[in-house]
Amino acid sequence: MRAAVLGSPVAHSRSPVLHRAAYAALGLDDWTYETVECTAEELPPFVRGLDGSWAGLSVTMPGKRAALEVASSVSLRARRVGAANTLVAGEGGWSADCTDVDGVAGALRAAGVRDVPPTVFDADAVVLGSGATACAALGGLYDIGCEGVTLVLRDPERAAGTLAVAREFGFARRAVTWADLSARDLADTKALVNTTPAGSVDRDLAERLVAPLPSWAVVLDAVYHPWPTPLAGAAAARGLAVATGLDMLLHQAFGQVEQFTGLAAPRAAMHGALAATTDTPLLPLLPRR
């Protein structure tokens, strides 16, 4: 069976490390996992041209919205997020899912966020950014029990899509600009999630973001190179728990492997394989629930 990651650029992807380690640990010696350079425009015809030897596809940027176009069925969370990073082949066509939600939730849980039903625990979160990762972060925050979310946006008027995703998850939410973000917005934050590109948060801004956070807050920085990021460094200096984009990548891959193969993901093998490729520290795995 064949699987691959589609994206552009895609050569830097660590998904092959995770999937190949998983298939080896599962004894799936006849499974392969490739990288395919593929733009959003190229994705639909490429996927429609695949034969029955293909089990599944990981989809990275810029094709996550295009992945929905080729799916005959779409999971509820992928529909809510408005993007899919996972396509699974089946008799009726391709099914789409968004395990990026698991990536955010899993990374935050590994860093120490409580795992409670979303209707039980009222806690706040702050999300920096408005792109696809921010939308997936909203789904992950819903899964870990957050109810109030402050979105920090460069231009709230141009972030209608992200605000719509927040409504899909039923969040009590507010949107502020970077200039309007105050210490009060951060003082009761359960999780601070940065989804902005590398370089967007410099040292001064990082210290301003971290200083008001309570001692029990968790910081998730989707950026993981170069390490430590200014935000991670400021959070660690205060003794706060920190998760990274690599933790997100690891936890989203577990679900992909399970959907592709129908087998439980060999989490320890995948964690070890990813850790061997980077100097960025990975959080330990939690026991299976």
GROMACS .gro file of C-alpha atoms in nm:
model
  289
    1MET     CA    1   0.000   0.000   0.000
    2ARG     CA    2   0.106   0.356  -0.067
    3ALA     CA    3   0.071   0.683   0.123
    4ALA     CA    4   0.224   1.026   0.083
    5VAL     CA    5   0.232   1.385   0.203
    6LEU     CA    6   0.118   1.648  -0.049
    7GLY     CA    7   0.227   2.011  -0.027
    8SER     CA    8   0.437   2.290  -0.170
    9PRO     CA    9   0.707   2.318  -0.056
   10VAL     CA   10   0.713   1.970   0.092
   11ALA     CA   11   1.076   1.855   0.095
   12HIS     CA   12   1.121   1.975   0.455
   13SER     CA   13   0.826   1.772   0.586
   14ARG     CA   14   0.891   1.538   0.878
   15SER     CA   15   0.577   1.338   0.806
   16PRO     CA   16   0.779   1.068   0.624
   17VAL     CA   17   0.986   1.016   0.940
   18LEU     CA   18   0.674   0.958   1.146
   19HIS     CA   19   0.482   0.741   0.900
   20ARG     CA   20   0.776   0.525   0.798
   21ALA     CA   21   0.863   0.462   1.163
   22ALA     CA   22   0.501   0.369   1.228
   23TYR     CA   23   0.475   0.128   0.936
   24ALA     CA   24   0.803  -0.040   1.034
   25ALA     CA   25   0.691  -0.080   1.396
   26LEU     CA   26   0.359  -0.224   1.279
   27GLY     CA   27   0.533  -0.475   1.051
   28LEU     CA   28   0.383  -0.322   0.736
   29ASP     CA   29   0.692  -0.391   0.529
   30ASP     CA   30   0.510  -0.351   0.198
   31TRP     CA   31   0.384   0.001   0.281
   32THR     CA   32   0.555   0.310   0.141
   33TYR     CA   33   0.528   0.679   0.224
   34GLU     CA   34   0.639   0.945  -0.023
   35THR     CA   35   0.663   1.323  -0.056
   36VAL     CA   36   0.477   1.479  -0.349
   37GLU     CA   37   0.524   1.842  -0.449
   38CYS     CA   38   0.169   1.956  -0.512
   39THR     CA   39  -0.002   2.296  -0.517
   40ALA     CA   40  -0.363   2.356  -0.422
   41GLU     CA   41  -0.459   2.371  -0.790
   42GLU     CA   42  -0.277   2.047  -0.867
   43LEU     CA   43  -0.421   1.852  -0.573
   44PRO     CA   44  -0.771   1.764  -0.705
   45PRO     CA   45  -0.659   1.616  -1.037
   46PHE     CA   46  -0.367   1.437  -0.870
   47VAL     CA   47  -0.590   1.271  -0.609
   48ARG     CA   48  -0.858   1.177  -0.861
   49GLY     CA   49  -0.595   1.003  -1.073
   50LEU     CA   50  -0.471   0.769  -0.797
   51ASP     CA   51  -0.542   0.397  -0.815
   52GLY     CA   52  -0.641   0.138  -0.556
   53SER     CA   53  -0.289   0.093  -0.423
   54TRP     CA   54  -0.321   0.416  -0.225
   55ALA     CA   55  -0.433   0.401   0.139
   56GLY     CA   56  -0.416   0.765   0.242
   57LEU     CA   57  -0.269   1.111   0.200
   58SER     CA   58  -0.137   1.367   0.443
   59VAL     CA   59  -0.205   1.719   0.319
   60THR     CA   60   0.000   2.020   0.420
   61MET     CA   61  -0.011   2.377   0.295
   62PRO     CA   62  -0.135   2.504   0.060
   63GLY     CA   63  -0.376   2.220  -0.016
   64LYS     CA   64  -0.582   2.179   0.301
   65ARG     CA   65  -0.889   2.356   0.165
   66ALA     CA   66  -0.854   2.191  -0.175
   67ALA     CA   67  -0.856   1.851  -0.002
   68LEU     CA   68  -1.221   1.909   0.086
   69GLU     CA   69  -1.306   1.939  -0.284
   70VAL     CA   70  -1.206   1.582  -0.365
   71ALA     CA   71  -1.370   1.416  -0.064
   72SER     CA   72  -1.692   1.222  -0.089
   73SER     CA   73  -1.734   1.246   0.289
   74VAL     CA   74  -1.603   1.507   0.534
   75SER     CA   75  -1.576   1.473   0.912
   76LEU     CA   76  -1.762   1.722   1.129
   77ARG     CA   77  -1.444   1.879   1.263
   78ALA     CA   78  -1.293   1.919   0.915
   79ARG     CA   79  -1.614   2.086   0.805
   80ARG     CA   80  -1.606   2.317   1.105
   81VAL     CA   81  -1.238   2.406   1.058
   82GLY     CA   82  -1.287   2.446   0.684
   83ALA     CA   83  -0.979   2.243   0.597
   84ALA     CA   84  -0.853   1.885   0.586
   85ASN     CA   85  -0.503   1.750   0.640
   86THR     CA   86  -0.603   1.386   0.599
   87LEU     CA   87  -0.753   1.197   0.305
   88VAL     CA   88  -0.835   0.828   0.345
   89ALA     CA   89  -0.918   0.602   0.053
   90GLY     CA   90  -1.230   0.388   0.072
   91GLU     CA   91  -1.471   0.203  -0.152
   92GLY     CA   92  -1.692   0.509  -0.185
   93GLY     CA   93  -1.409   0.751  -0.255
   94TRP     CA   94  -1.193   0.970  -0.034
   95SER     CA   95  -1.292   1.071   0.318
   96ALA     CA   96  -1.150   1.393   0.465
   97ASP     CA   97  -1.057   1.465   0.824
   98CYS     CA   98  -0.859   1.725   1.018
   99THR     CA   99  -0.624   1.553   1.261
  100ASP     CA  100  -0.457   1.893   1.308
  101VAL     CA  101  -0.720   1.935   1.579
  102ASP     CA  102  -0.572   1.631   1.756
  103GLY     CA  103  -0.229   1.784   1.710
  104VAL     CA  104  -0.317   2.097   1.905
  105ALA     CA  105  -0.520   1.917   2.172
  106GLY     CA  106  -0.257   1.645   2.214
  107ALA     CA  107   0.029   1.892   2.246
  108LEU     CA  108  -0.158   2.096   2.506
  109ARG     CA  109  -0.253   1.786   2.705
  110ALA     CA  110   0.108   1.665   2.698
  111ALA     CA  111   0.210   2.004   2.836
  112GLY     CA  112  -0.033   1.967   3.125
  113VAL     CA  113  -0.368   2.115   3.022
  114ARG     CA  114  -0.656   1.935   3.189
  115ASP     CA  115  -0.861   1.702   2.972
  116VAL     CA  116  -1.224   1.779   3.056
  117PRO     CA  117  -1.553   1.793   2.861
  118PRO     CA  118  -1.608   2.126   2.689
  119THR     CA  119  -1.930   2.193   2.883
  120VAL     CA  120  -1.778   2.146   3.229
  121PHE     CA  121  -1.472   2.364   3.264
  122ASP     CA  122  -1.489   2.734   3.184
  123ALA     CA  123  -1.140   2.850   3.092
  124ASP     CA  124  -0.996   3.109   2.860
  125ALA     CA  125  -0.744   3.082   2.581
  126VAL     CA  126  -0.565   3.332   2.360
  127VAL     CA  127  -0.485   3.250   1.997
  128LEU     CA  128  -0.237   3.462   1.804
  129GLY     CA  129  -0.305   3.463   1.429
  130SER     CA  130  -0.586   3.396   1.185
  131GLY     CA  131  -0.465   3.135   0.935
  132ALA     CA  132  -0.532   2.764   0.891
  133THR     CA  133  -0.334   2.670   1.202
  134ALA     CA  134  -0.537   2.916   1.409
  135CYS     CA  135  -0.857   2.751   1.285
  136ALA     CA  136  -0.728   2.405   1.382
  137ALA     CA  137  -0.621   2.549   1.718
  138LEU     CA  138  -0.981   2.653   1.785
  139GLY     CA  139  -1.088   2.292   1.736
  140GLY     CA  140  -0.814   2.168   1.968
  141LEU     CA  141  -0.905   2.422   2.235
  142TYR     CA  142  -1.267   2.309   2.212
  143ASP     CA  143  -1.153   1.950   2.272
  144ILE     CA  144  -0.961   2.038   2.589
  145GLY     CA  145  -1.249   2.230   2.742
  146CYS     CA  146  -1.193   2.597   2.662
  147GLU     CA  147  -1.502   2.813   2.632
  148GLY     CA  148  -1.370   3.168   2.604
  149VAL     CA  149  -1.121   3.250   2.331
  150THR     CA  150  -0.954   3.580   2.252
  151LEU     CA  151  -0.832   3.598   1.893
  152VAL     CA  152  -0.543   3.838   1.839
  153LEU     CA  153  -0.551   3.957   1.478
  154ARG     CA  154  -0.368   4.212   1.271
  155ASP     CA  155  -0.695   4.314   1.108
  156PRO     CA  156  -1.013   4.164   1.257
  157GLU     CA  157  -1.216   4.287   0.961
  158ARG     CA  158  -1.012   4.061   0.731
  159ALA     CA  159  -1.040   3.755   0.956
  160ALA     CA  160  -1.406   3.674   0.895
  161GLY     CA  161  -1.322   3.311   0.818
  162THR     CA  162  -1.145   3.256   1.149
  163LEU     CA  163  -1.427   3.423   1.339
  164ALA     CA  164  -1.673   3.196   1.156
  165VAL     CA  165  -1.475   2.891   1.273
  166ALA     CA  166  -1.495   3.020   1.630
  167ARG     CA  167  -1.873   3.039   1.591
  168GLU     CA  168  -1.880   2.682   1.455
  169PHE     CA  169  -1.726   2.562   1.782
  170GLY     CA  170  -1.968   2.770   1.987
  171PHE     CA  171  -1.702   2.982   2.152
  172ALA     CA  172  -1.770   3.287   2.362
  173ARG     CA  173  -1.508   3.487   2.183
  174ARG     CA  174  -1.366   3.830   2.118
  175ALA     CA  175  -1.120   3.959   1.861
  176VAL     CA  176  -0.862   4.226   1.932
  177THR     CA  177  -0.575   4.379   1.740
  178TRP     CA  178  -0.220   4.340   1.858
  179ALA     CA  179  -0.223   4.703   1.969
  180ASP     CA  180  -0.539   4.648   2.176
  181LEU     CA  181  -0.423   4.327   2.347
  182SER     CA  182  -0.397   4.399   2.719
  183ALA     CA  183  -0.259   4.227   3.026
  184ARG     CA  184  -0.619   4.170   3.135
  185ASP     CA  185  -0.674   3.953   2.824
  186LEU     CA  186  -0.389   3.726   2.936
  187ALA     CA  187  -0.435   3.720   3.312
  188ASP     CA  188  -0.675   3.423   3.326
  189THR     CA  189  -0.548   3.237   3.022
  190LYS     CA  190  -0.538   2.859   3.034
  191ALA     CA  191  -0.350   2.832   2.705
  192LEU     CA  192  -0.165   3.080   2.484
  193VAL     CA  193  -0.133   2.947   2.130
  194ASN     CA  194   0.089   3.121   1.876
  195THR     CA  195   0.009   3.036   1.514
  196THR     CA  196   0.188   3.331   1.354
  197PRO     CA  197   0.492   3.280   1.124
  198ALA     CA  198   0.848   3.266   1.254
  199GLY     CA  199   0.974   3.612   1.339
  200SER     CA  200   0.633   3.759   1.414
  201VAL     CA  201   0.689   3.748   1.789
  202ASP     CA  202   1.020   3.907   1.887
  203ARG     CA  203   1.179   3.905   2.234
  204ASP     CA  204   1.012   4.224   2.356
  205LEU     CA  205   0.667   4.111   2.242
  206ALA     CA  206   0.723   3.764   2.385
  207GLU     CA  207   0.803   3.903   2.727
  208ARG     CA  208   0.496   4.129   2.714
  209LEU     CA  209   0.277   3.830   2.626
  210VAL     CA  210   0.416   3.599   2.892
  211ALA     CA  211   0.445   3.838   3.187
  212PRO     CA  212   0.068   3.853   3.272
  213LEU     CA  213   0.005   3.478   3.231
  214PRO     CA  214  -0.086   3.281   3.544
  215SER     CA  215   0.163   3.024   3.671
  216TRP     CA  216  -0.056   2.737   3.549
  217ALA     CA  217  -0.081   2.853   3.188
  218VAL     CA  218   0.053   2.649   2.898
  219VAL     CA  219   0.221   2.810   2.597
  220LEU     CA  220   0.205   2.640   2.256
  221ASP     CA  221   0.426   2.790   1.985
  222ALA     CA  222   0.363   2.636   1.644
  223VAL     CA  223   0.708   2.760   1.542
  224TYR     CA  224   0.986   2.515   1.635
  225HIS     CA  225   1.289   2.634   1.436
  226PRO     CA  226   1.516   2.799   1.526
  227TRP     CA  227   1.489   2.688   1.885
  228PRO     CA  228   1.416   2.824   2.133
  229THR     CA  229   1.177   3.078   1.988
  230PRO     CA  230   1.151   3.410   2.173
  231LEU     CA  231   0.808   3.309   2.303
  232ALA     CA  232   0.926   2.968   2.423
  233GLY     CA  233   1.230   3.124   2.587
  234ALA     CA  234   1.022   3.382   2.772
  235ALA     CA  235   0.774   3.116   2.885
  236ALA     CA  236   1.047   2.880   3.005
  237ALA     CA  237   1.214   3.164   3.195
  238ARG     CA  238   0.890   3.203   3.393
  239GLY     CA  239   0.868   2.828   3.451
  240LEU     CA  240   0.564   2.779   3.229
  241ALA     CA  241   0.498   2.457   3.038
  242VAL     CA  242   0.583   2.486   2.667
  243ALA     CA  243   0.469   2.280   2.369
  244THR     CA  244   0.594   2.322   2.012
  245GLY     CA  245   0.490   2.266   1.654
  246LEU     CA  246   0.673   1.934   1.662
  247ASP     CA  247   0.447   1.815   1.942
  248MET     CA  248   0.153   1.918   1.725
  249LEU     CA  249   0.297   1.729   1.427
  250LEU     CA  250   0.348   1.415   1.634
  251HIS     CA  251  -0.001   1.408   1.781
  252GLN     CA  252  -0.176   1.478   1.450
  253ALA     CA  253   0.019   1.191   1.290
  254PHE     CA  254  -0.116   0.935   1.535
  255GLY     CA  255  -0.466   0.972   1.397
  256GLN     CA  256  -0.347   0.967   1.037
  257VAL     CA  257  -0.161   0.640   1.086
  258GLU     CA  258  -0.465   0.482   1.251
  259GLN     CA  259  -0.700   0.597   0.976
  260PHE     CA  260  -0.465   0.481   0.699
  261THR     CA  261  -0.382   0.139   0.848
  262GLY     CA  262  -0.675   0.055   1.076
  263LEU     CA  263  -0.422  -0.025   1.351
  264ALA     CA  264  -0.330   0.151   1.674
  265ALA     CA  265  -0.046   0.398   1.619
  266PRO     CA  266   0.289   0.288   1.769
  267ARG     CA  267   0.327   0.613   1.958
  268ALA     CA  268   0.658   0.544   2.128
  269ALA     CA  269   0.824   0.445   1.800
  270MET     CA  270   0.695   0.756   1.628
  271HIS     CA  271   0.800   0.980   1.919
  272GLY     CA  272   1.150   0.831   1.917
  273ALA     CA  273   1.190   0.865   1.541
  274LEU     CA  274   1.088   1.230   1.542
  275ALA     CA  275   1.305   1.313   1.845
  276ALA     CA  276   1.607   1.170   1.662
  277THR     CA  277   1.570   1.428   1.383
  278THR     CA  278   1.575   1.746   1.590
  279ASP     CA  279   1.734   1.935   1.878
  280THR     CA  280   1.396   2.086   1.965
  281PRO     CA  281   1.272   1.903   2.277
  282LEU     CA  282   0.958   1.691   2.249
  283LEU     CA  283   0.721   1.657   2.541
  284PRO     CA  284   0.689   1.306   2.689
  285LEU     CA  285   0.396   1.095   2.580
  286LEU     CA  286   0.101   1.067   2.813
  287PRO     CA  287  -0.032   0.720   2.900
  288ARG     CA  288  -0.305   0.603   2.668
  289ARG     CA  289  -0.654   0.689   2.790
   0.00000   0.00000   0.00000
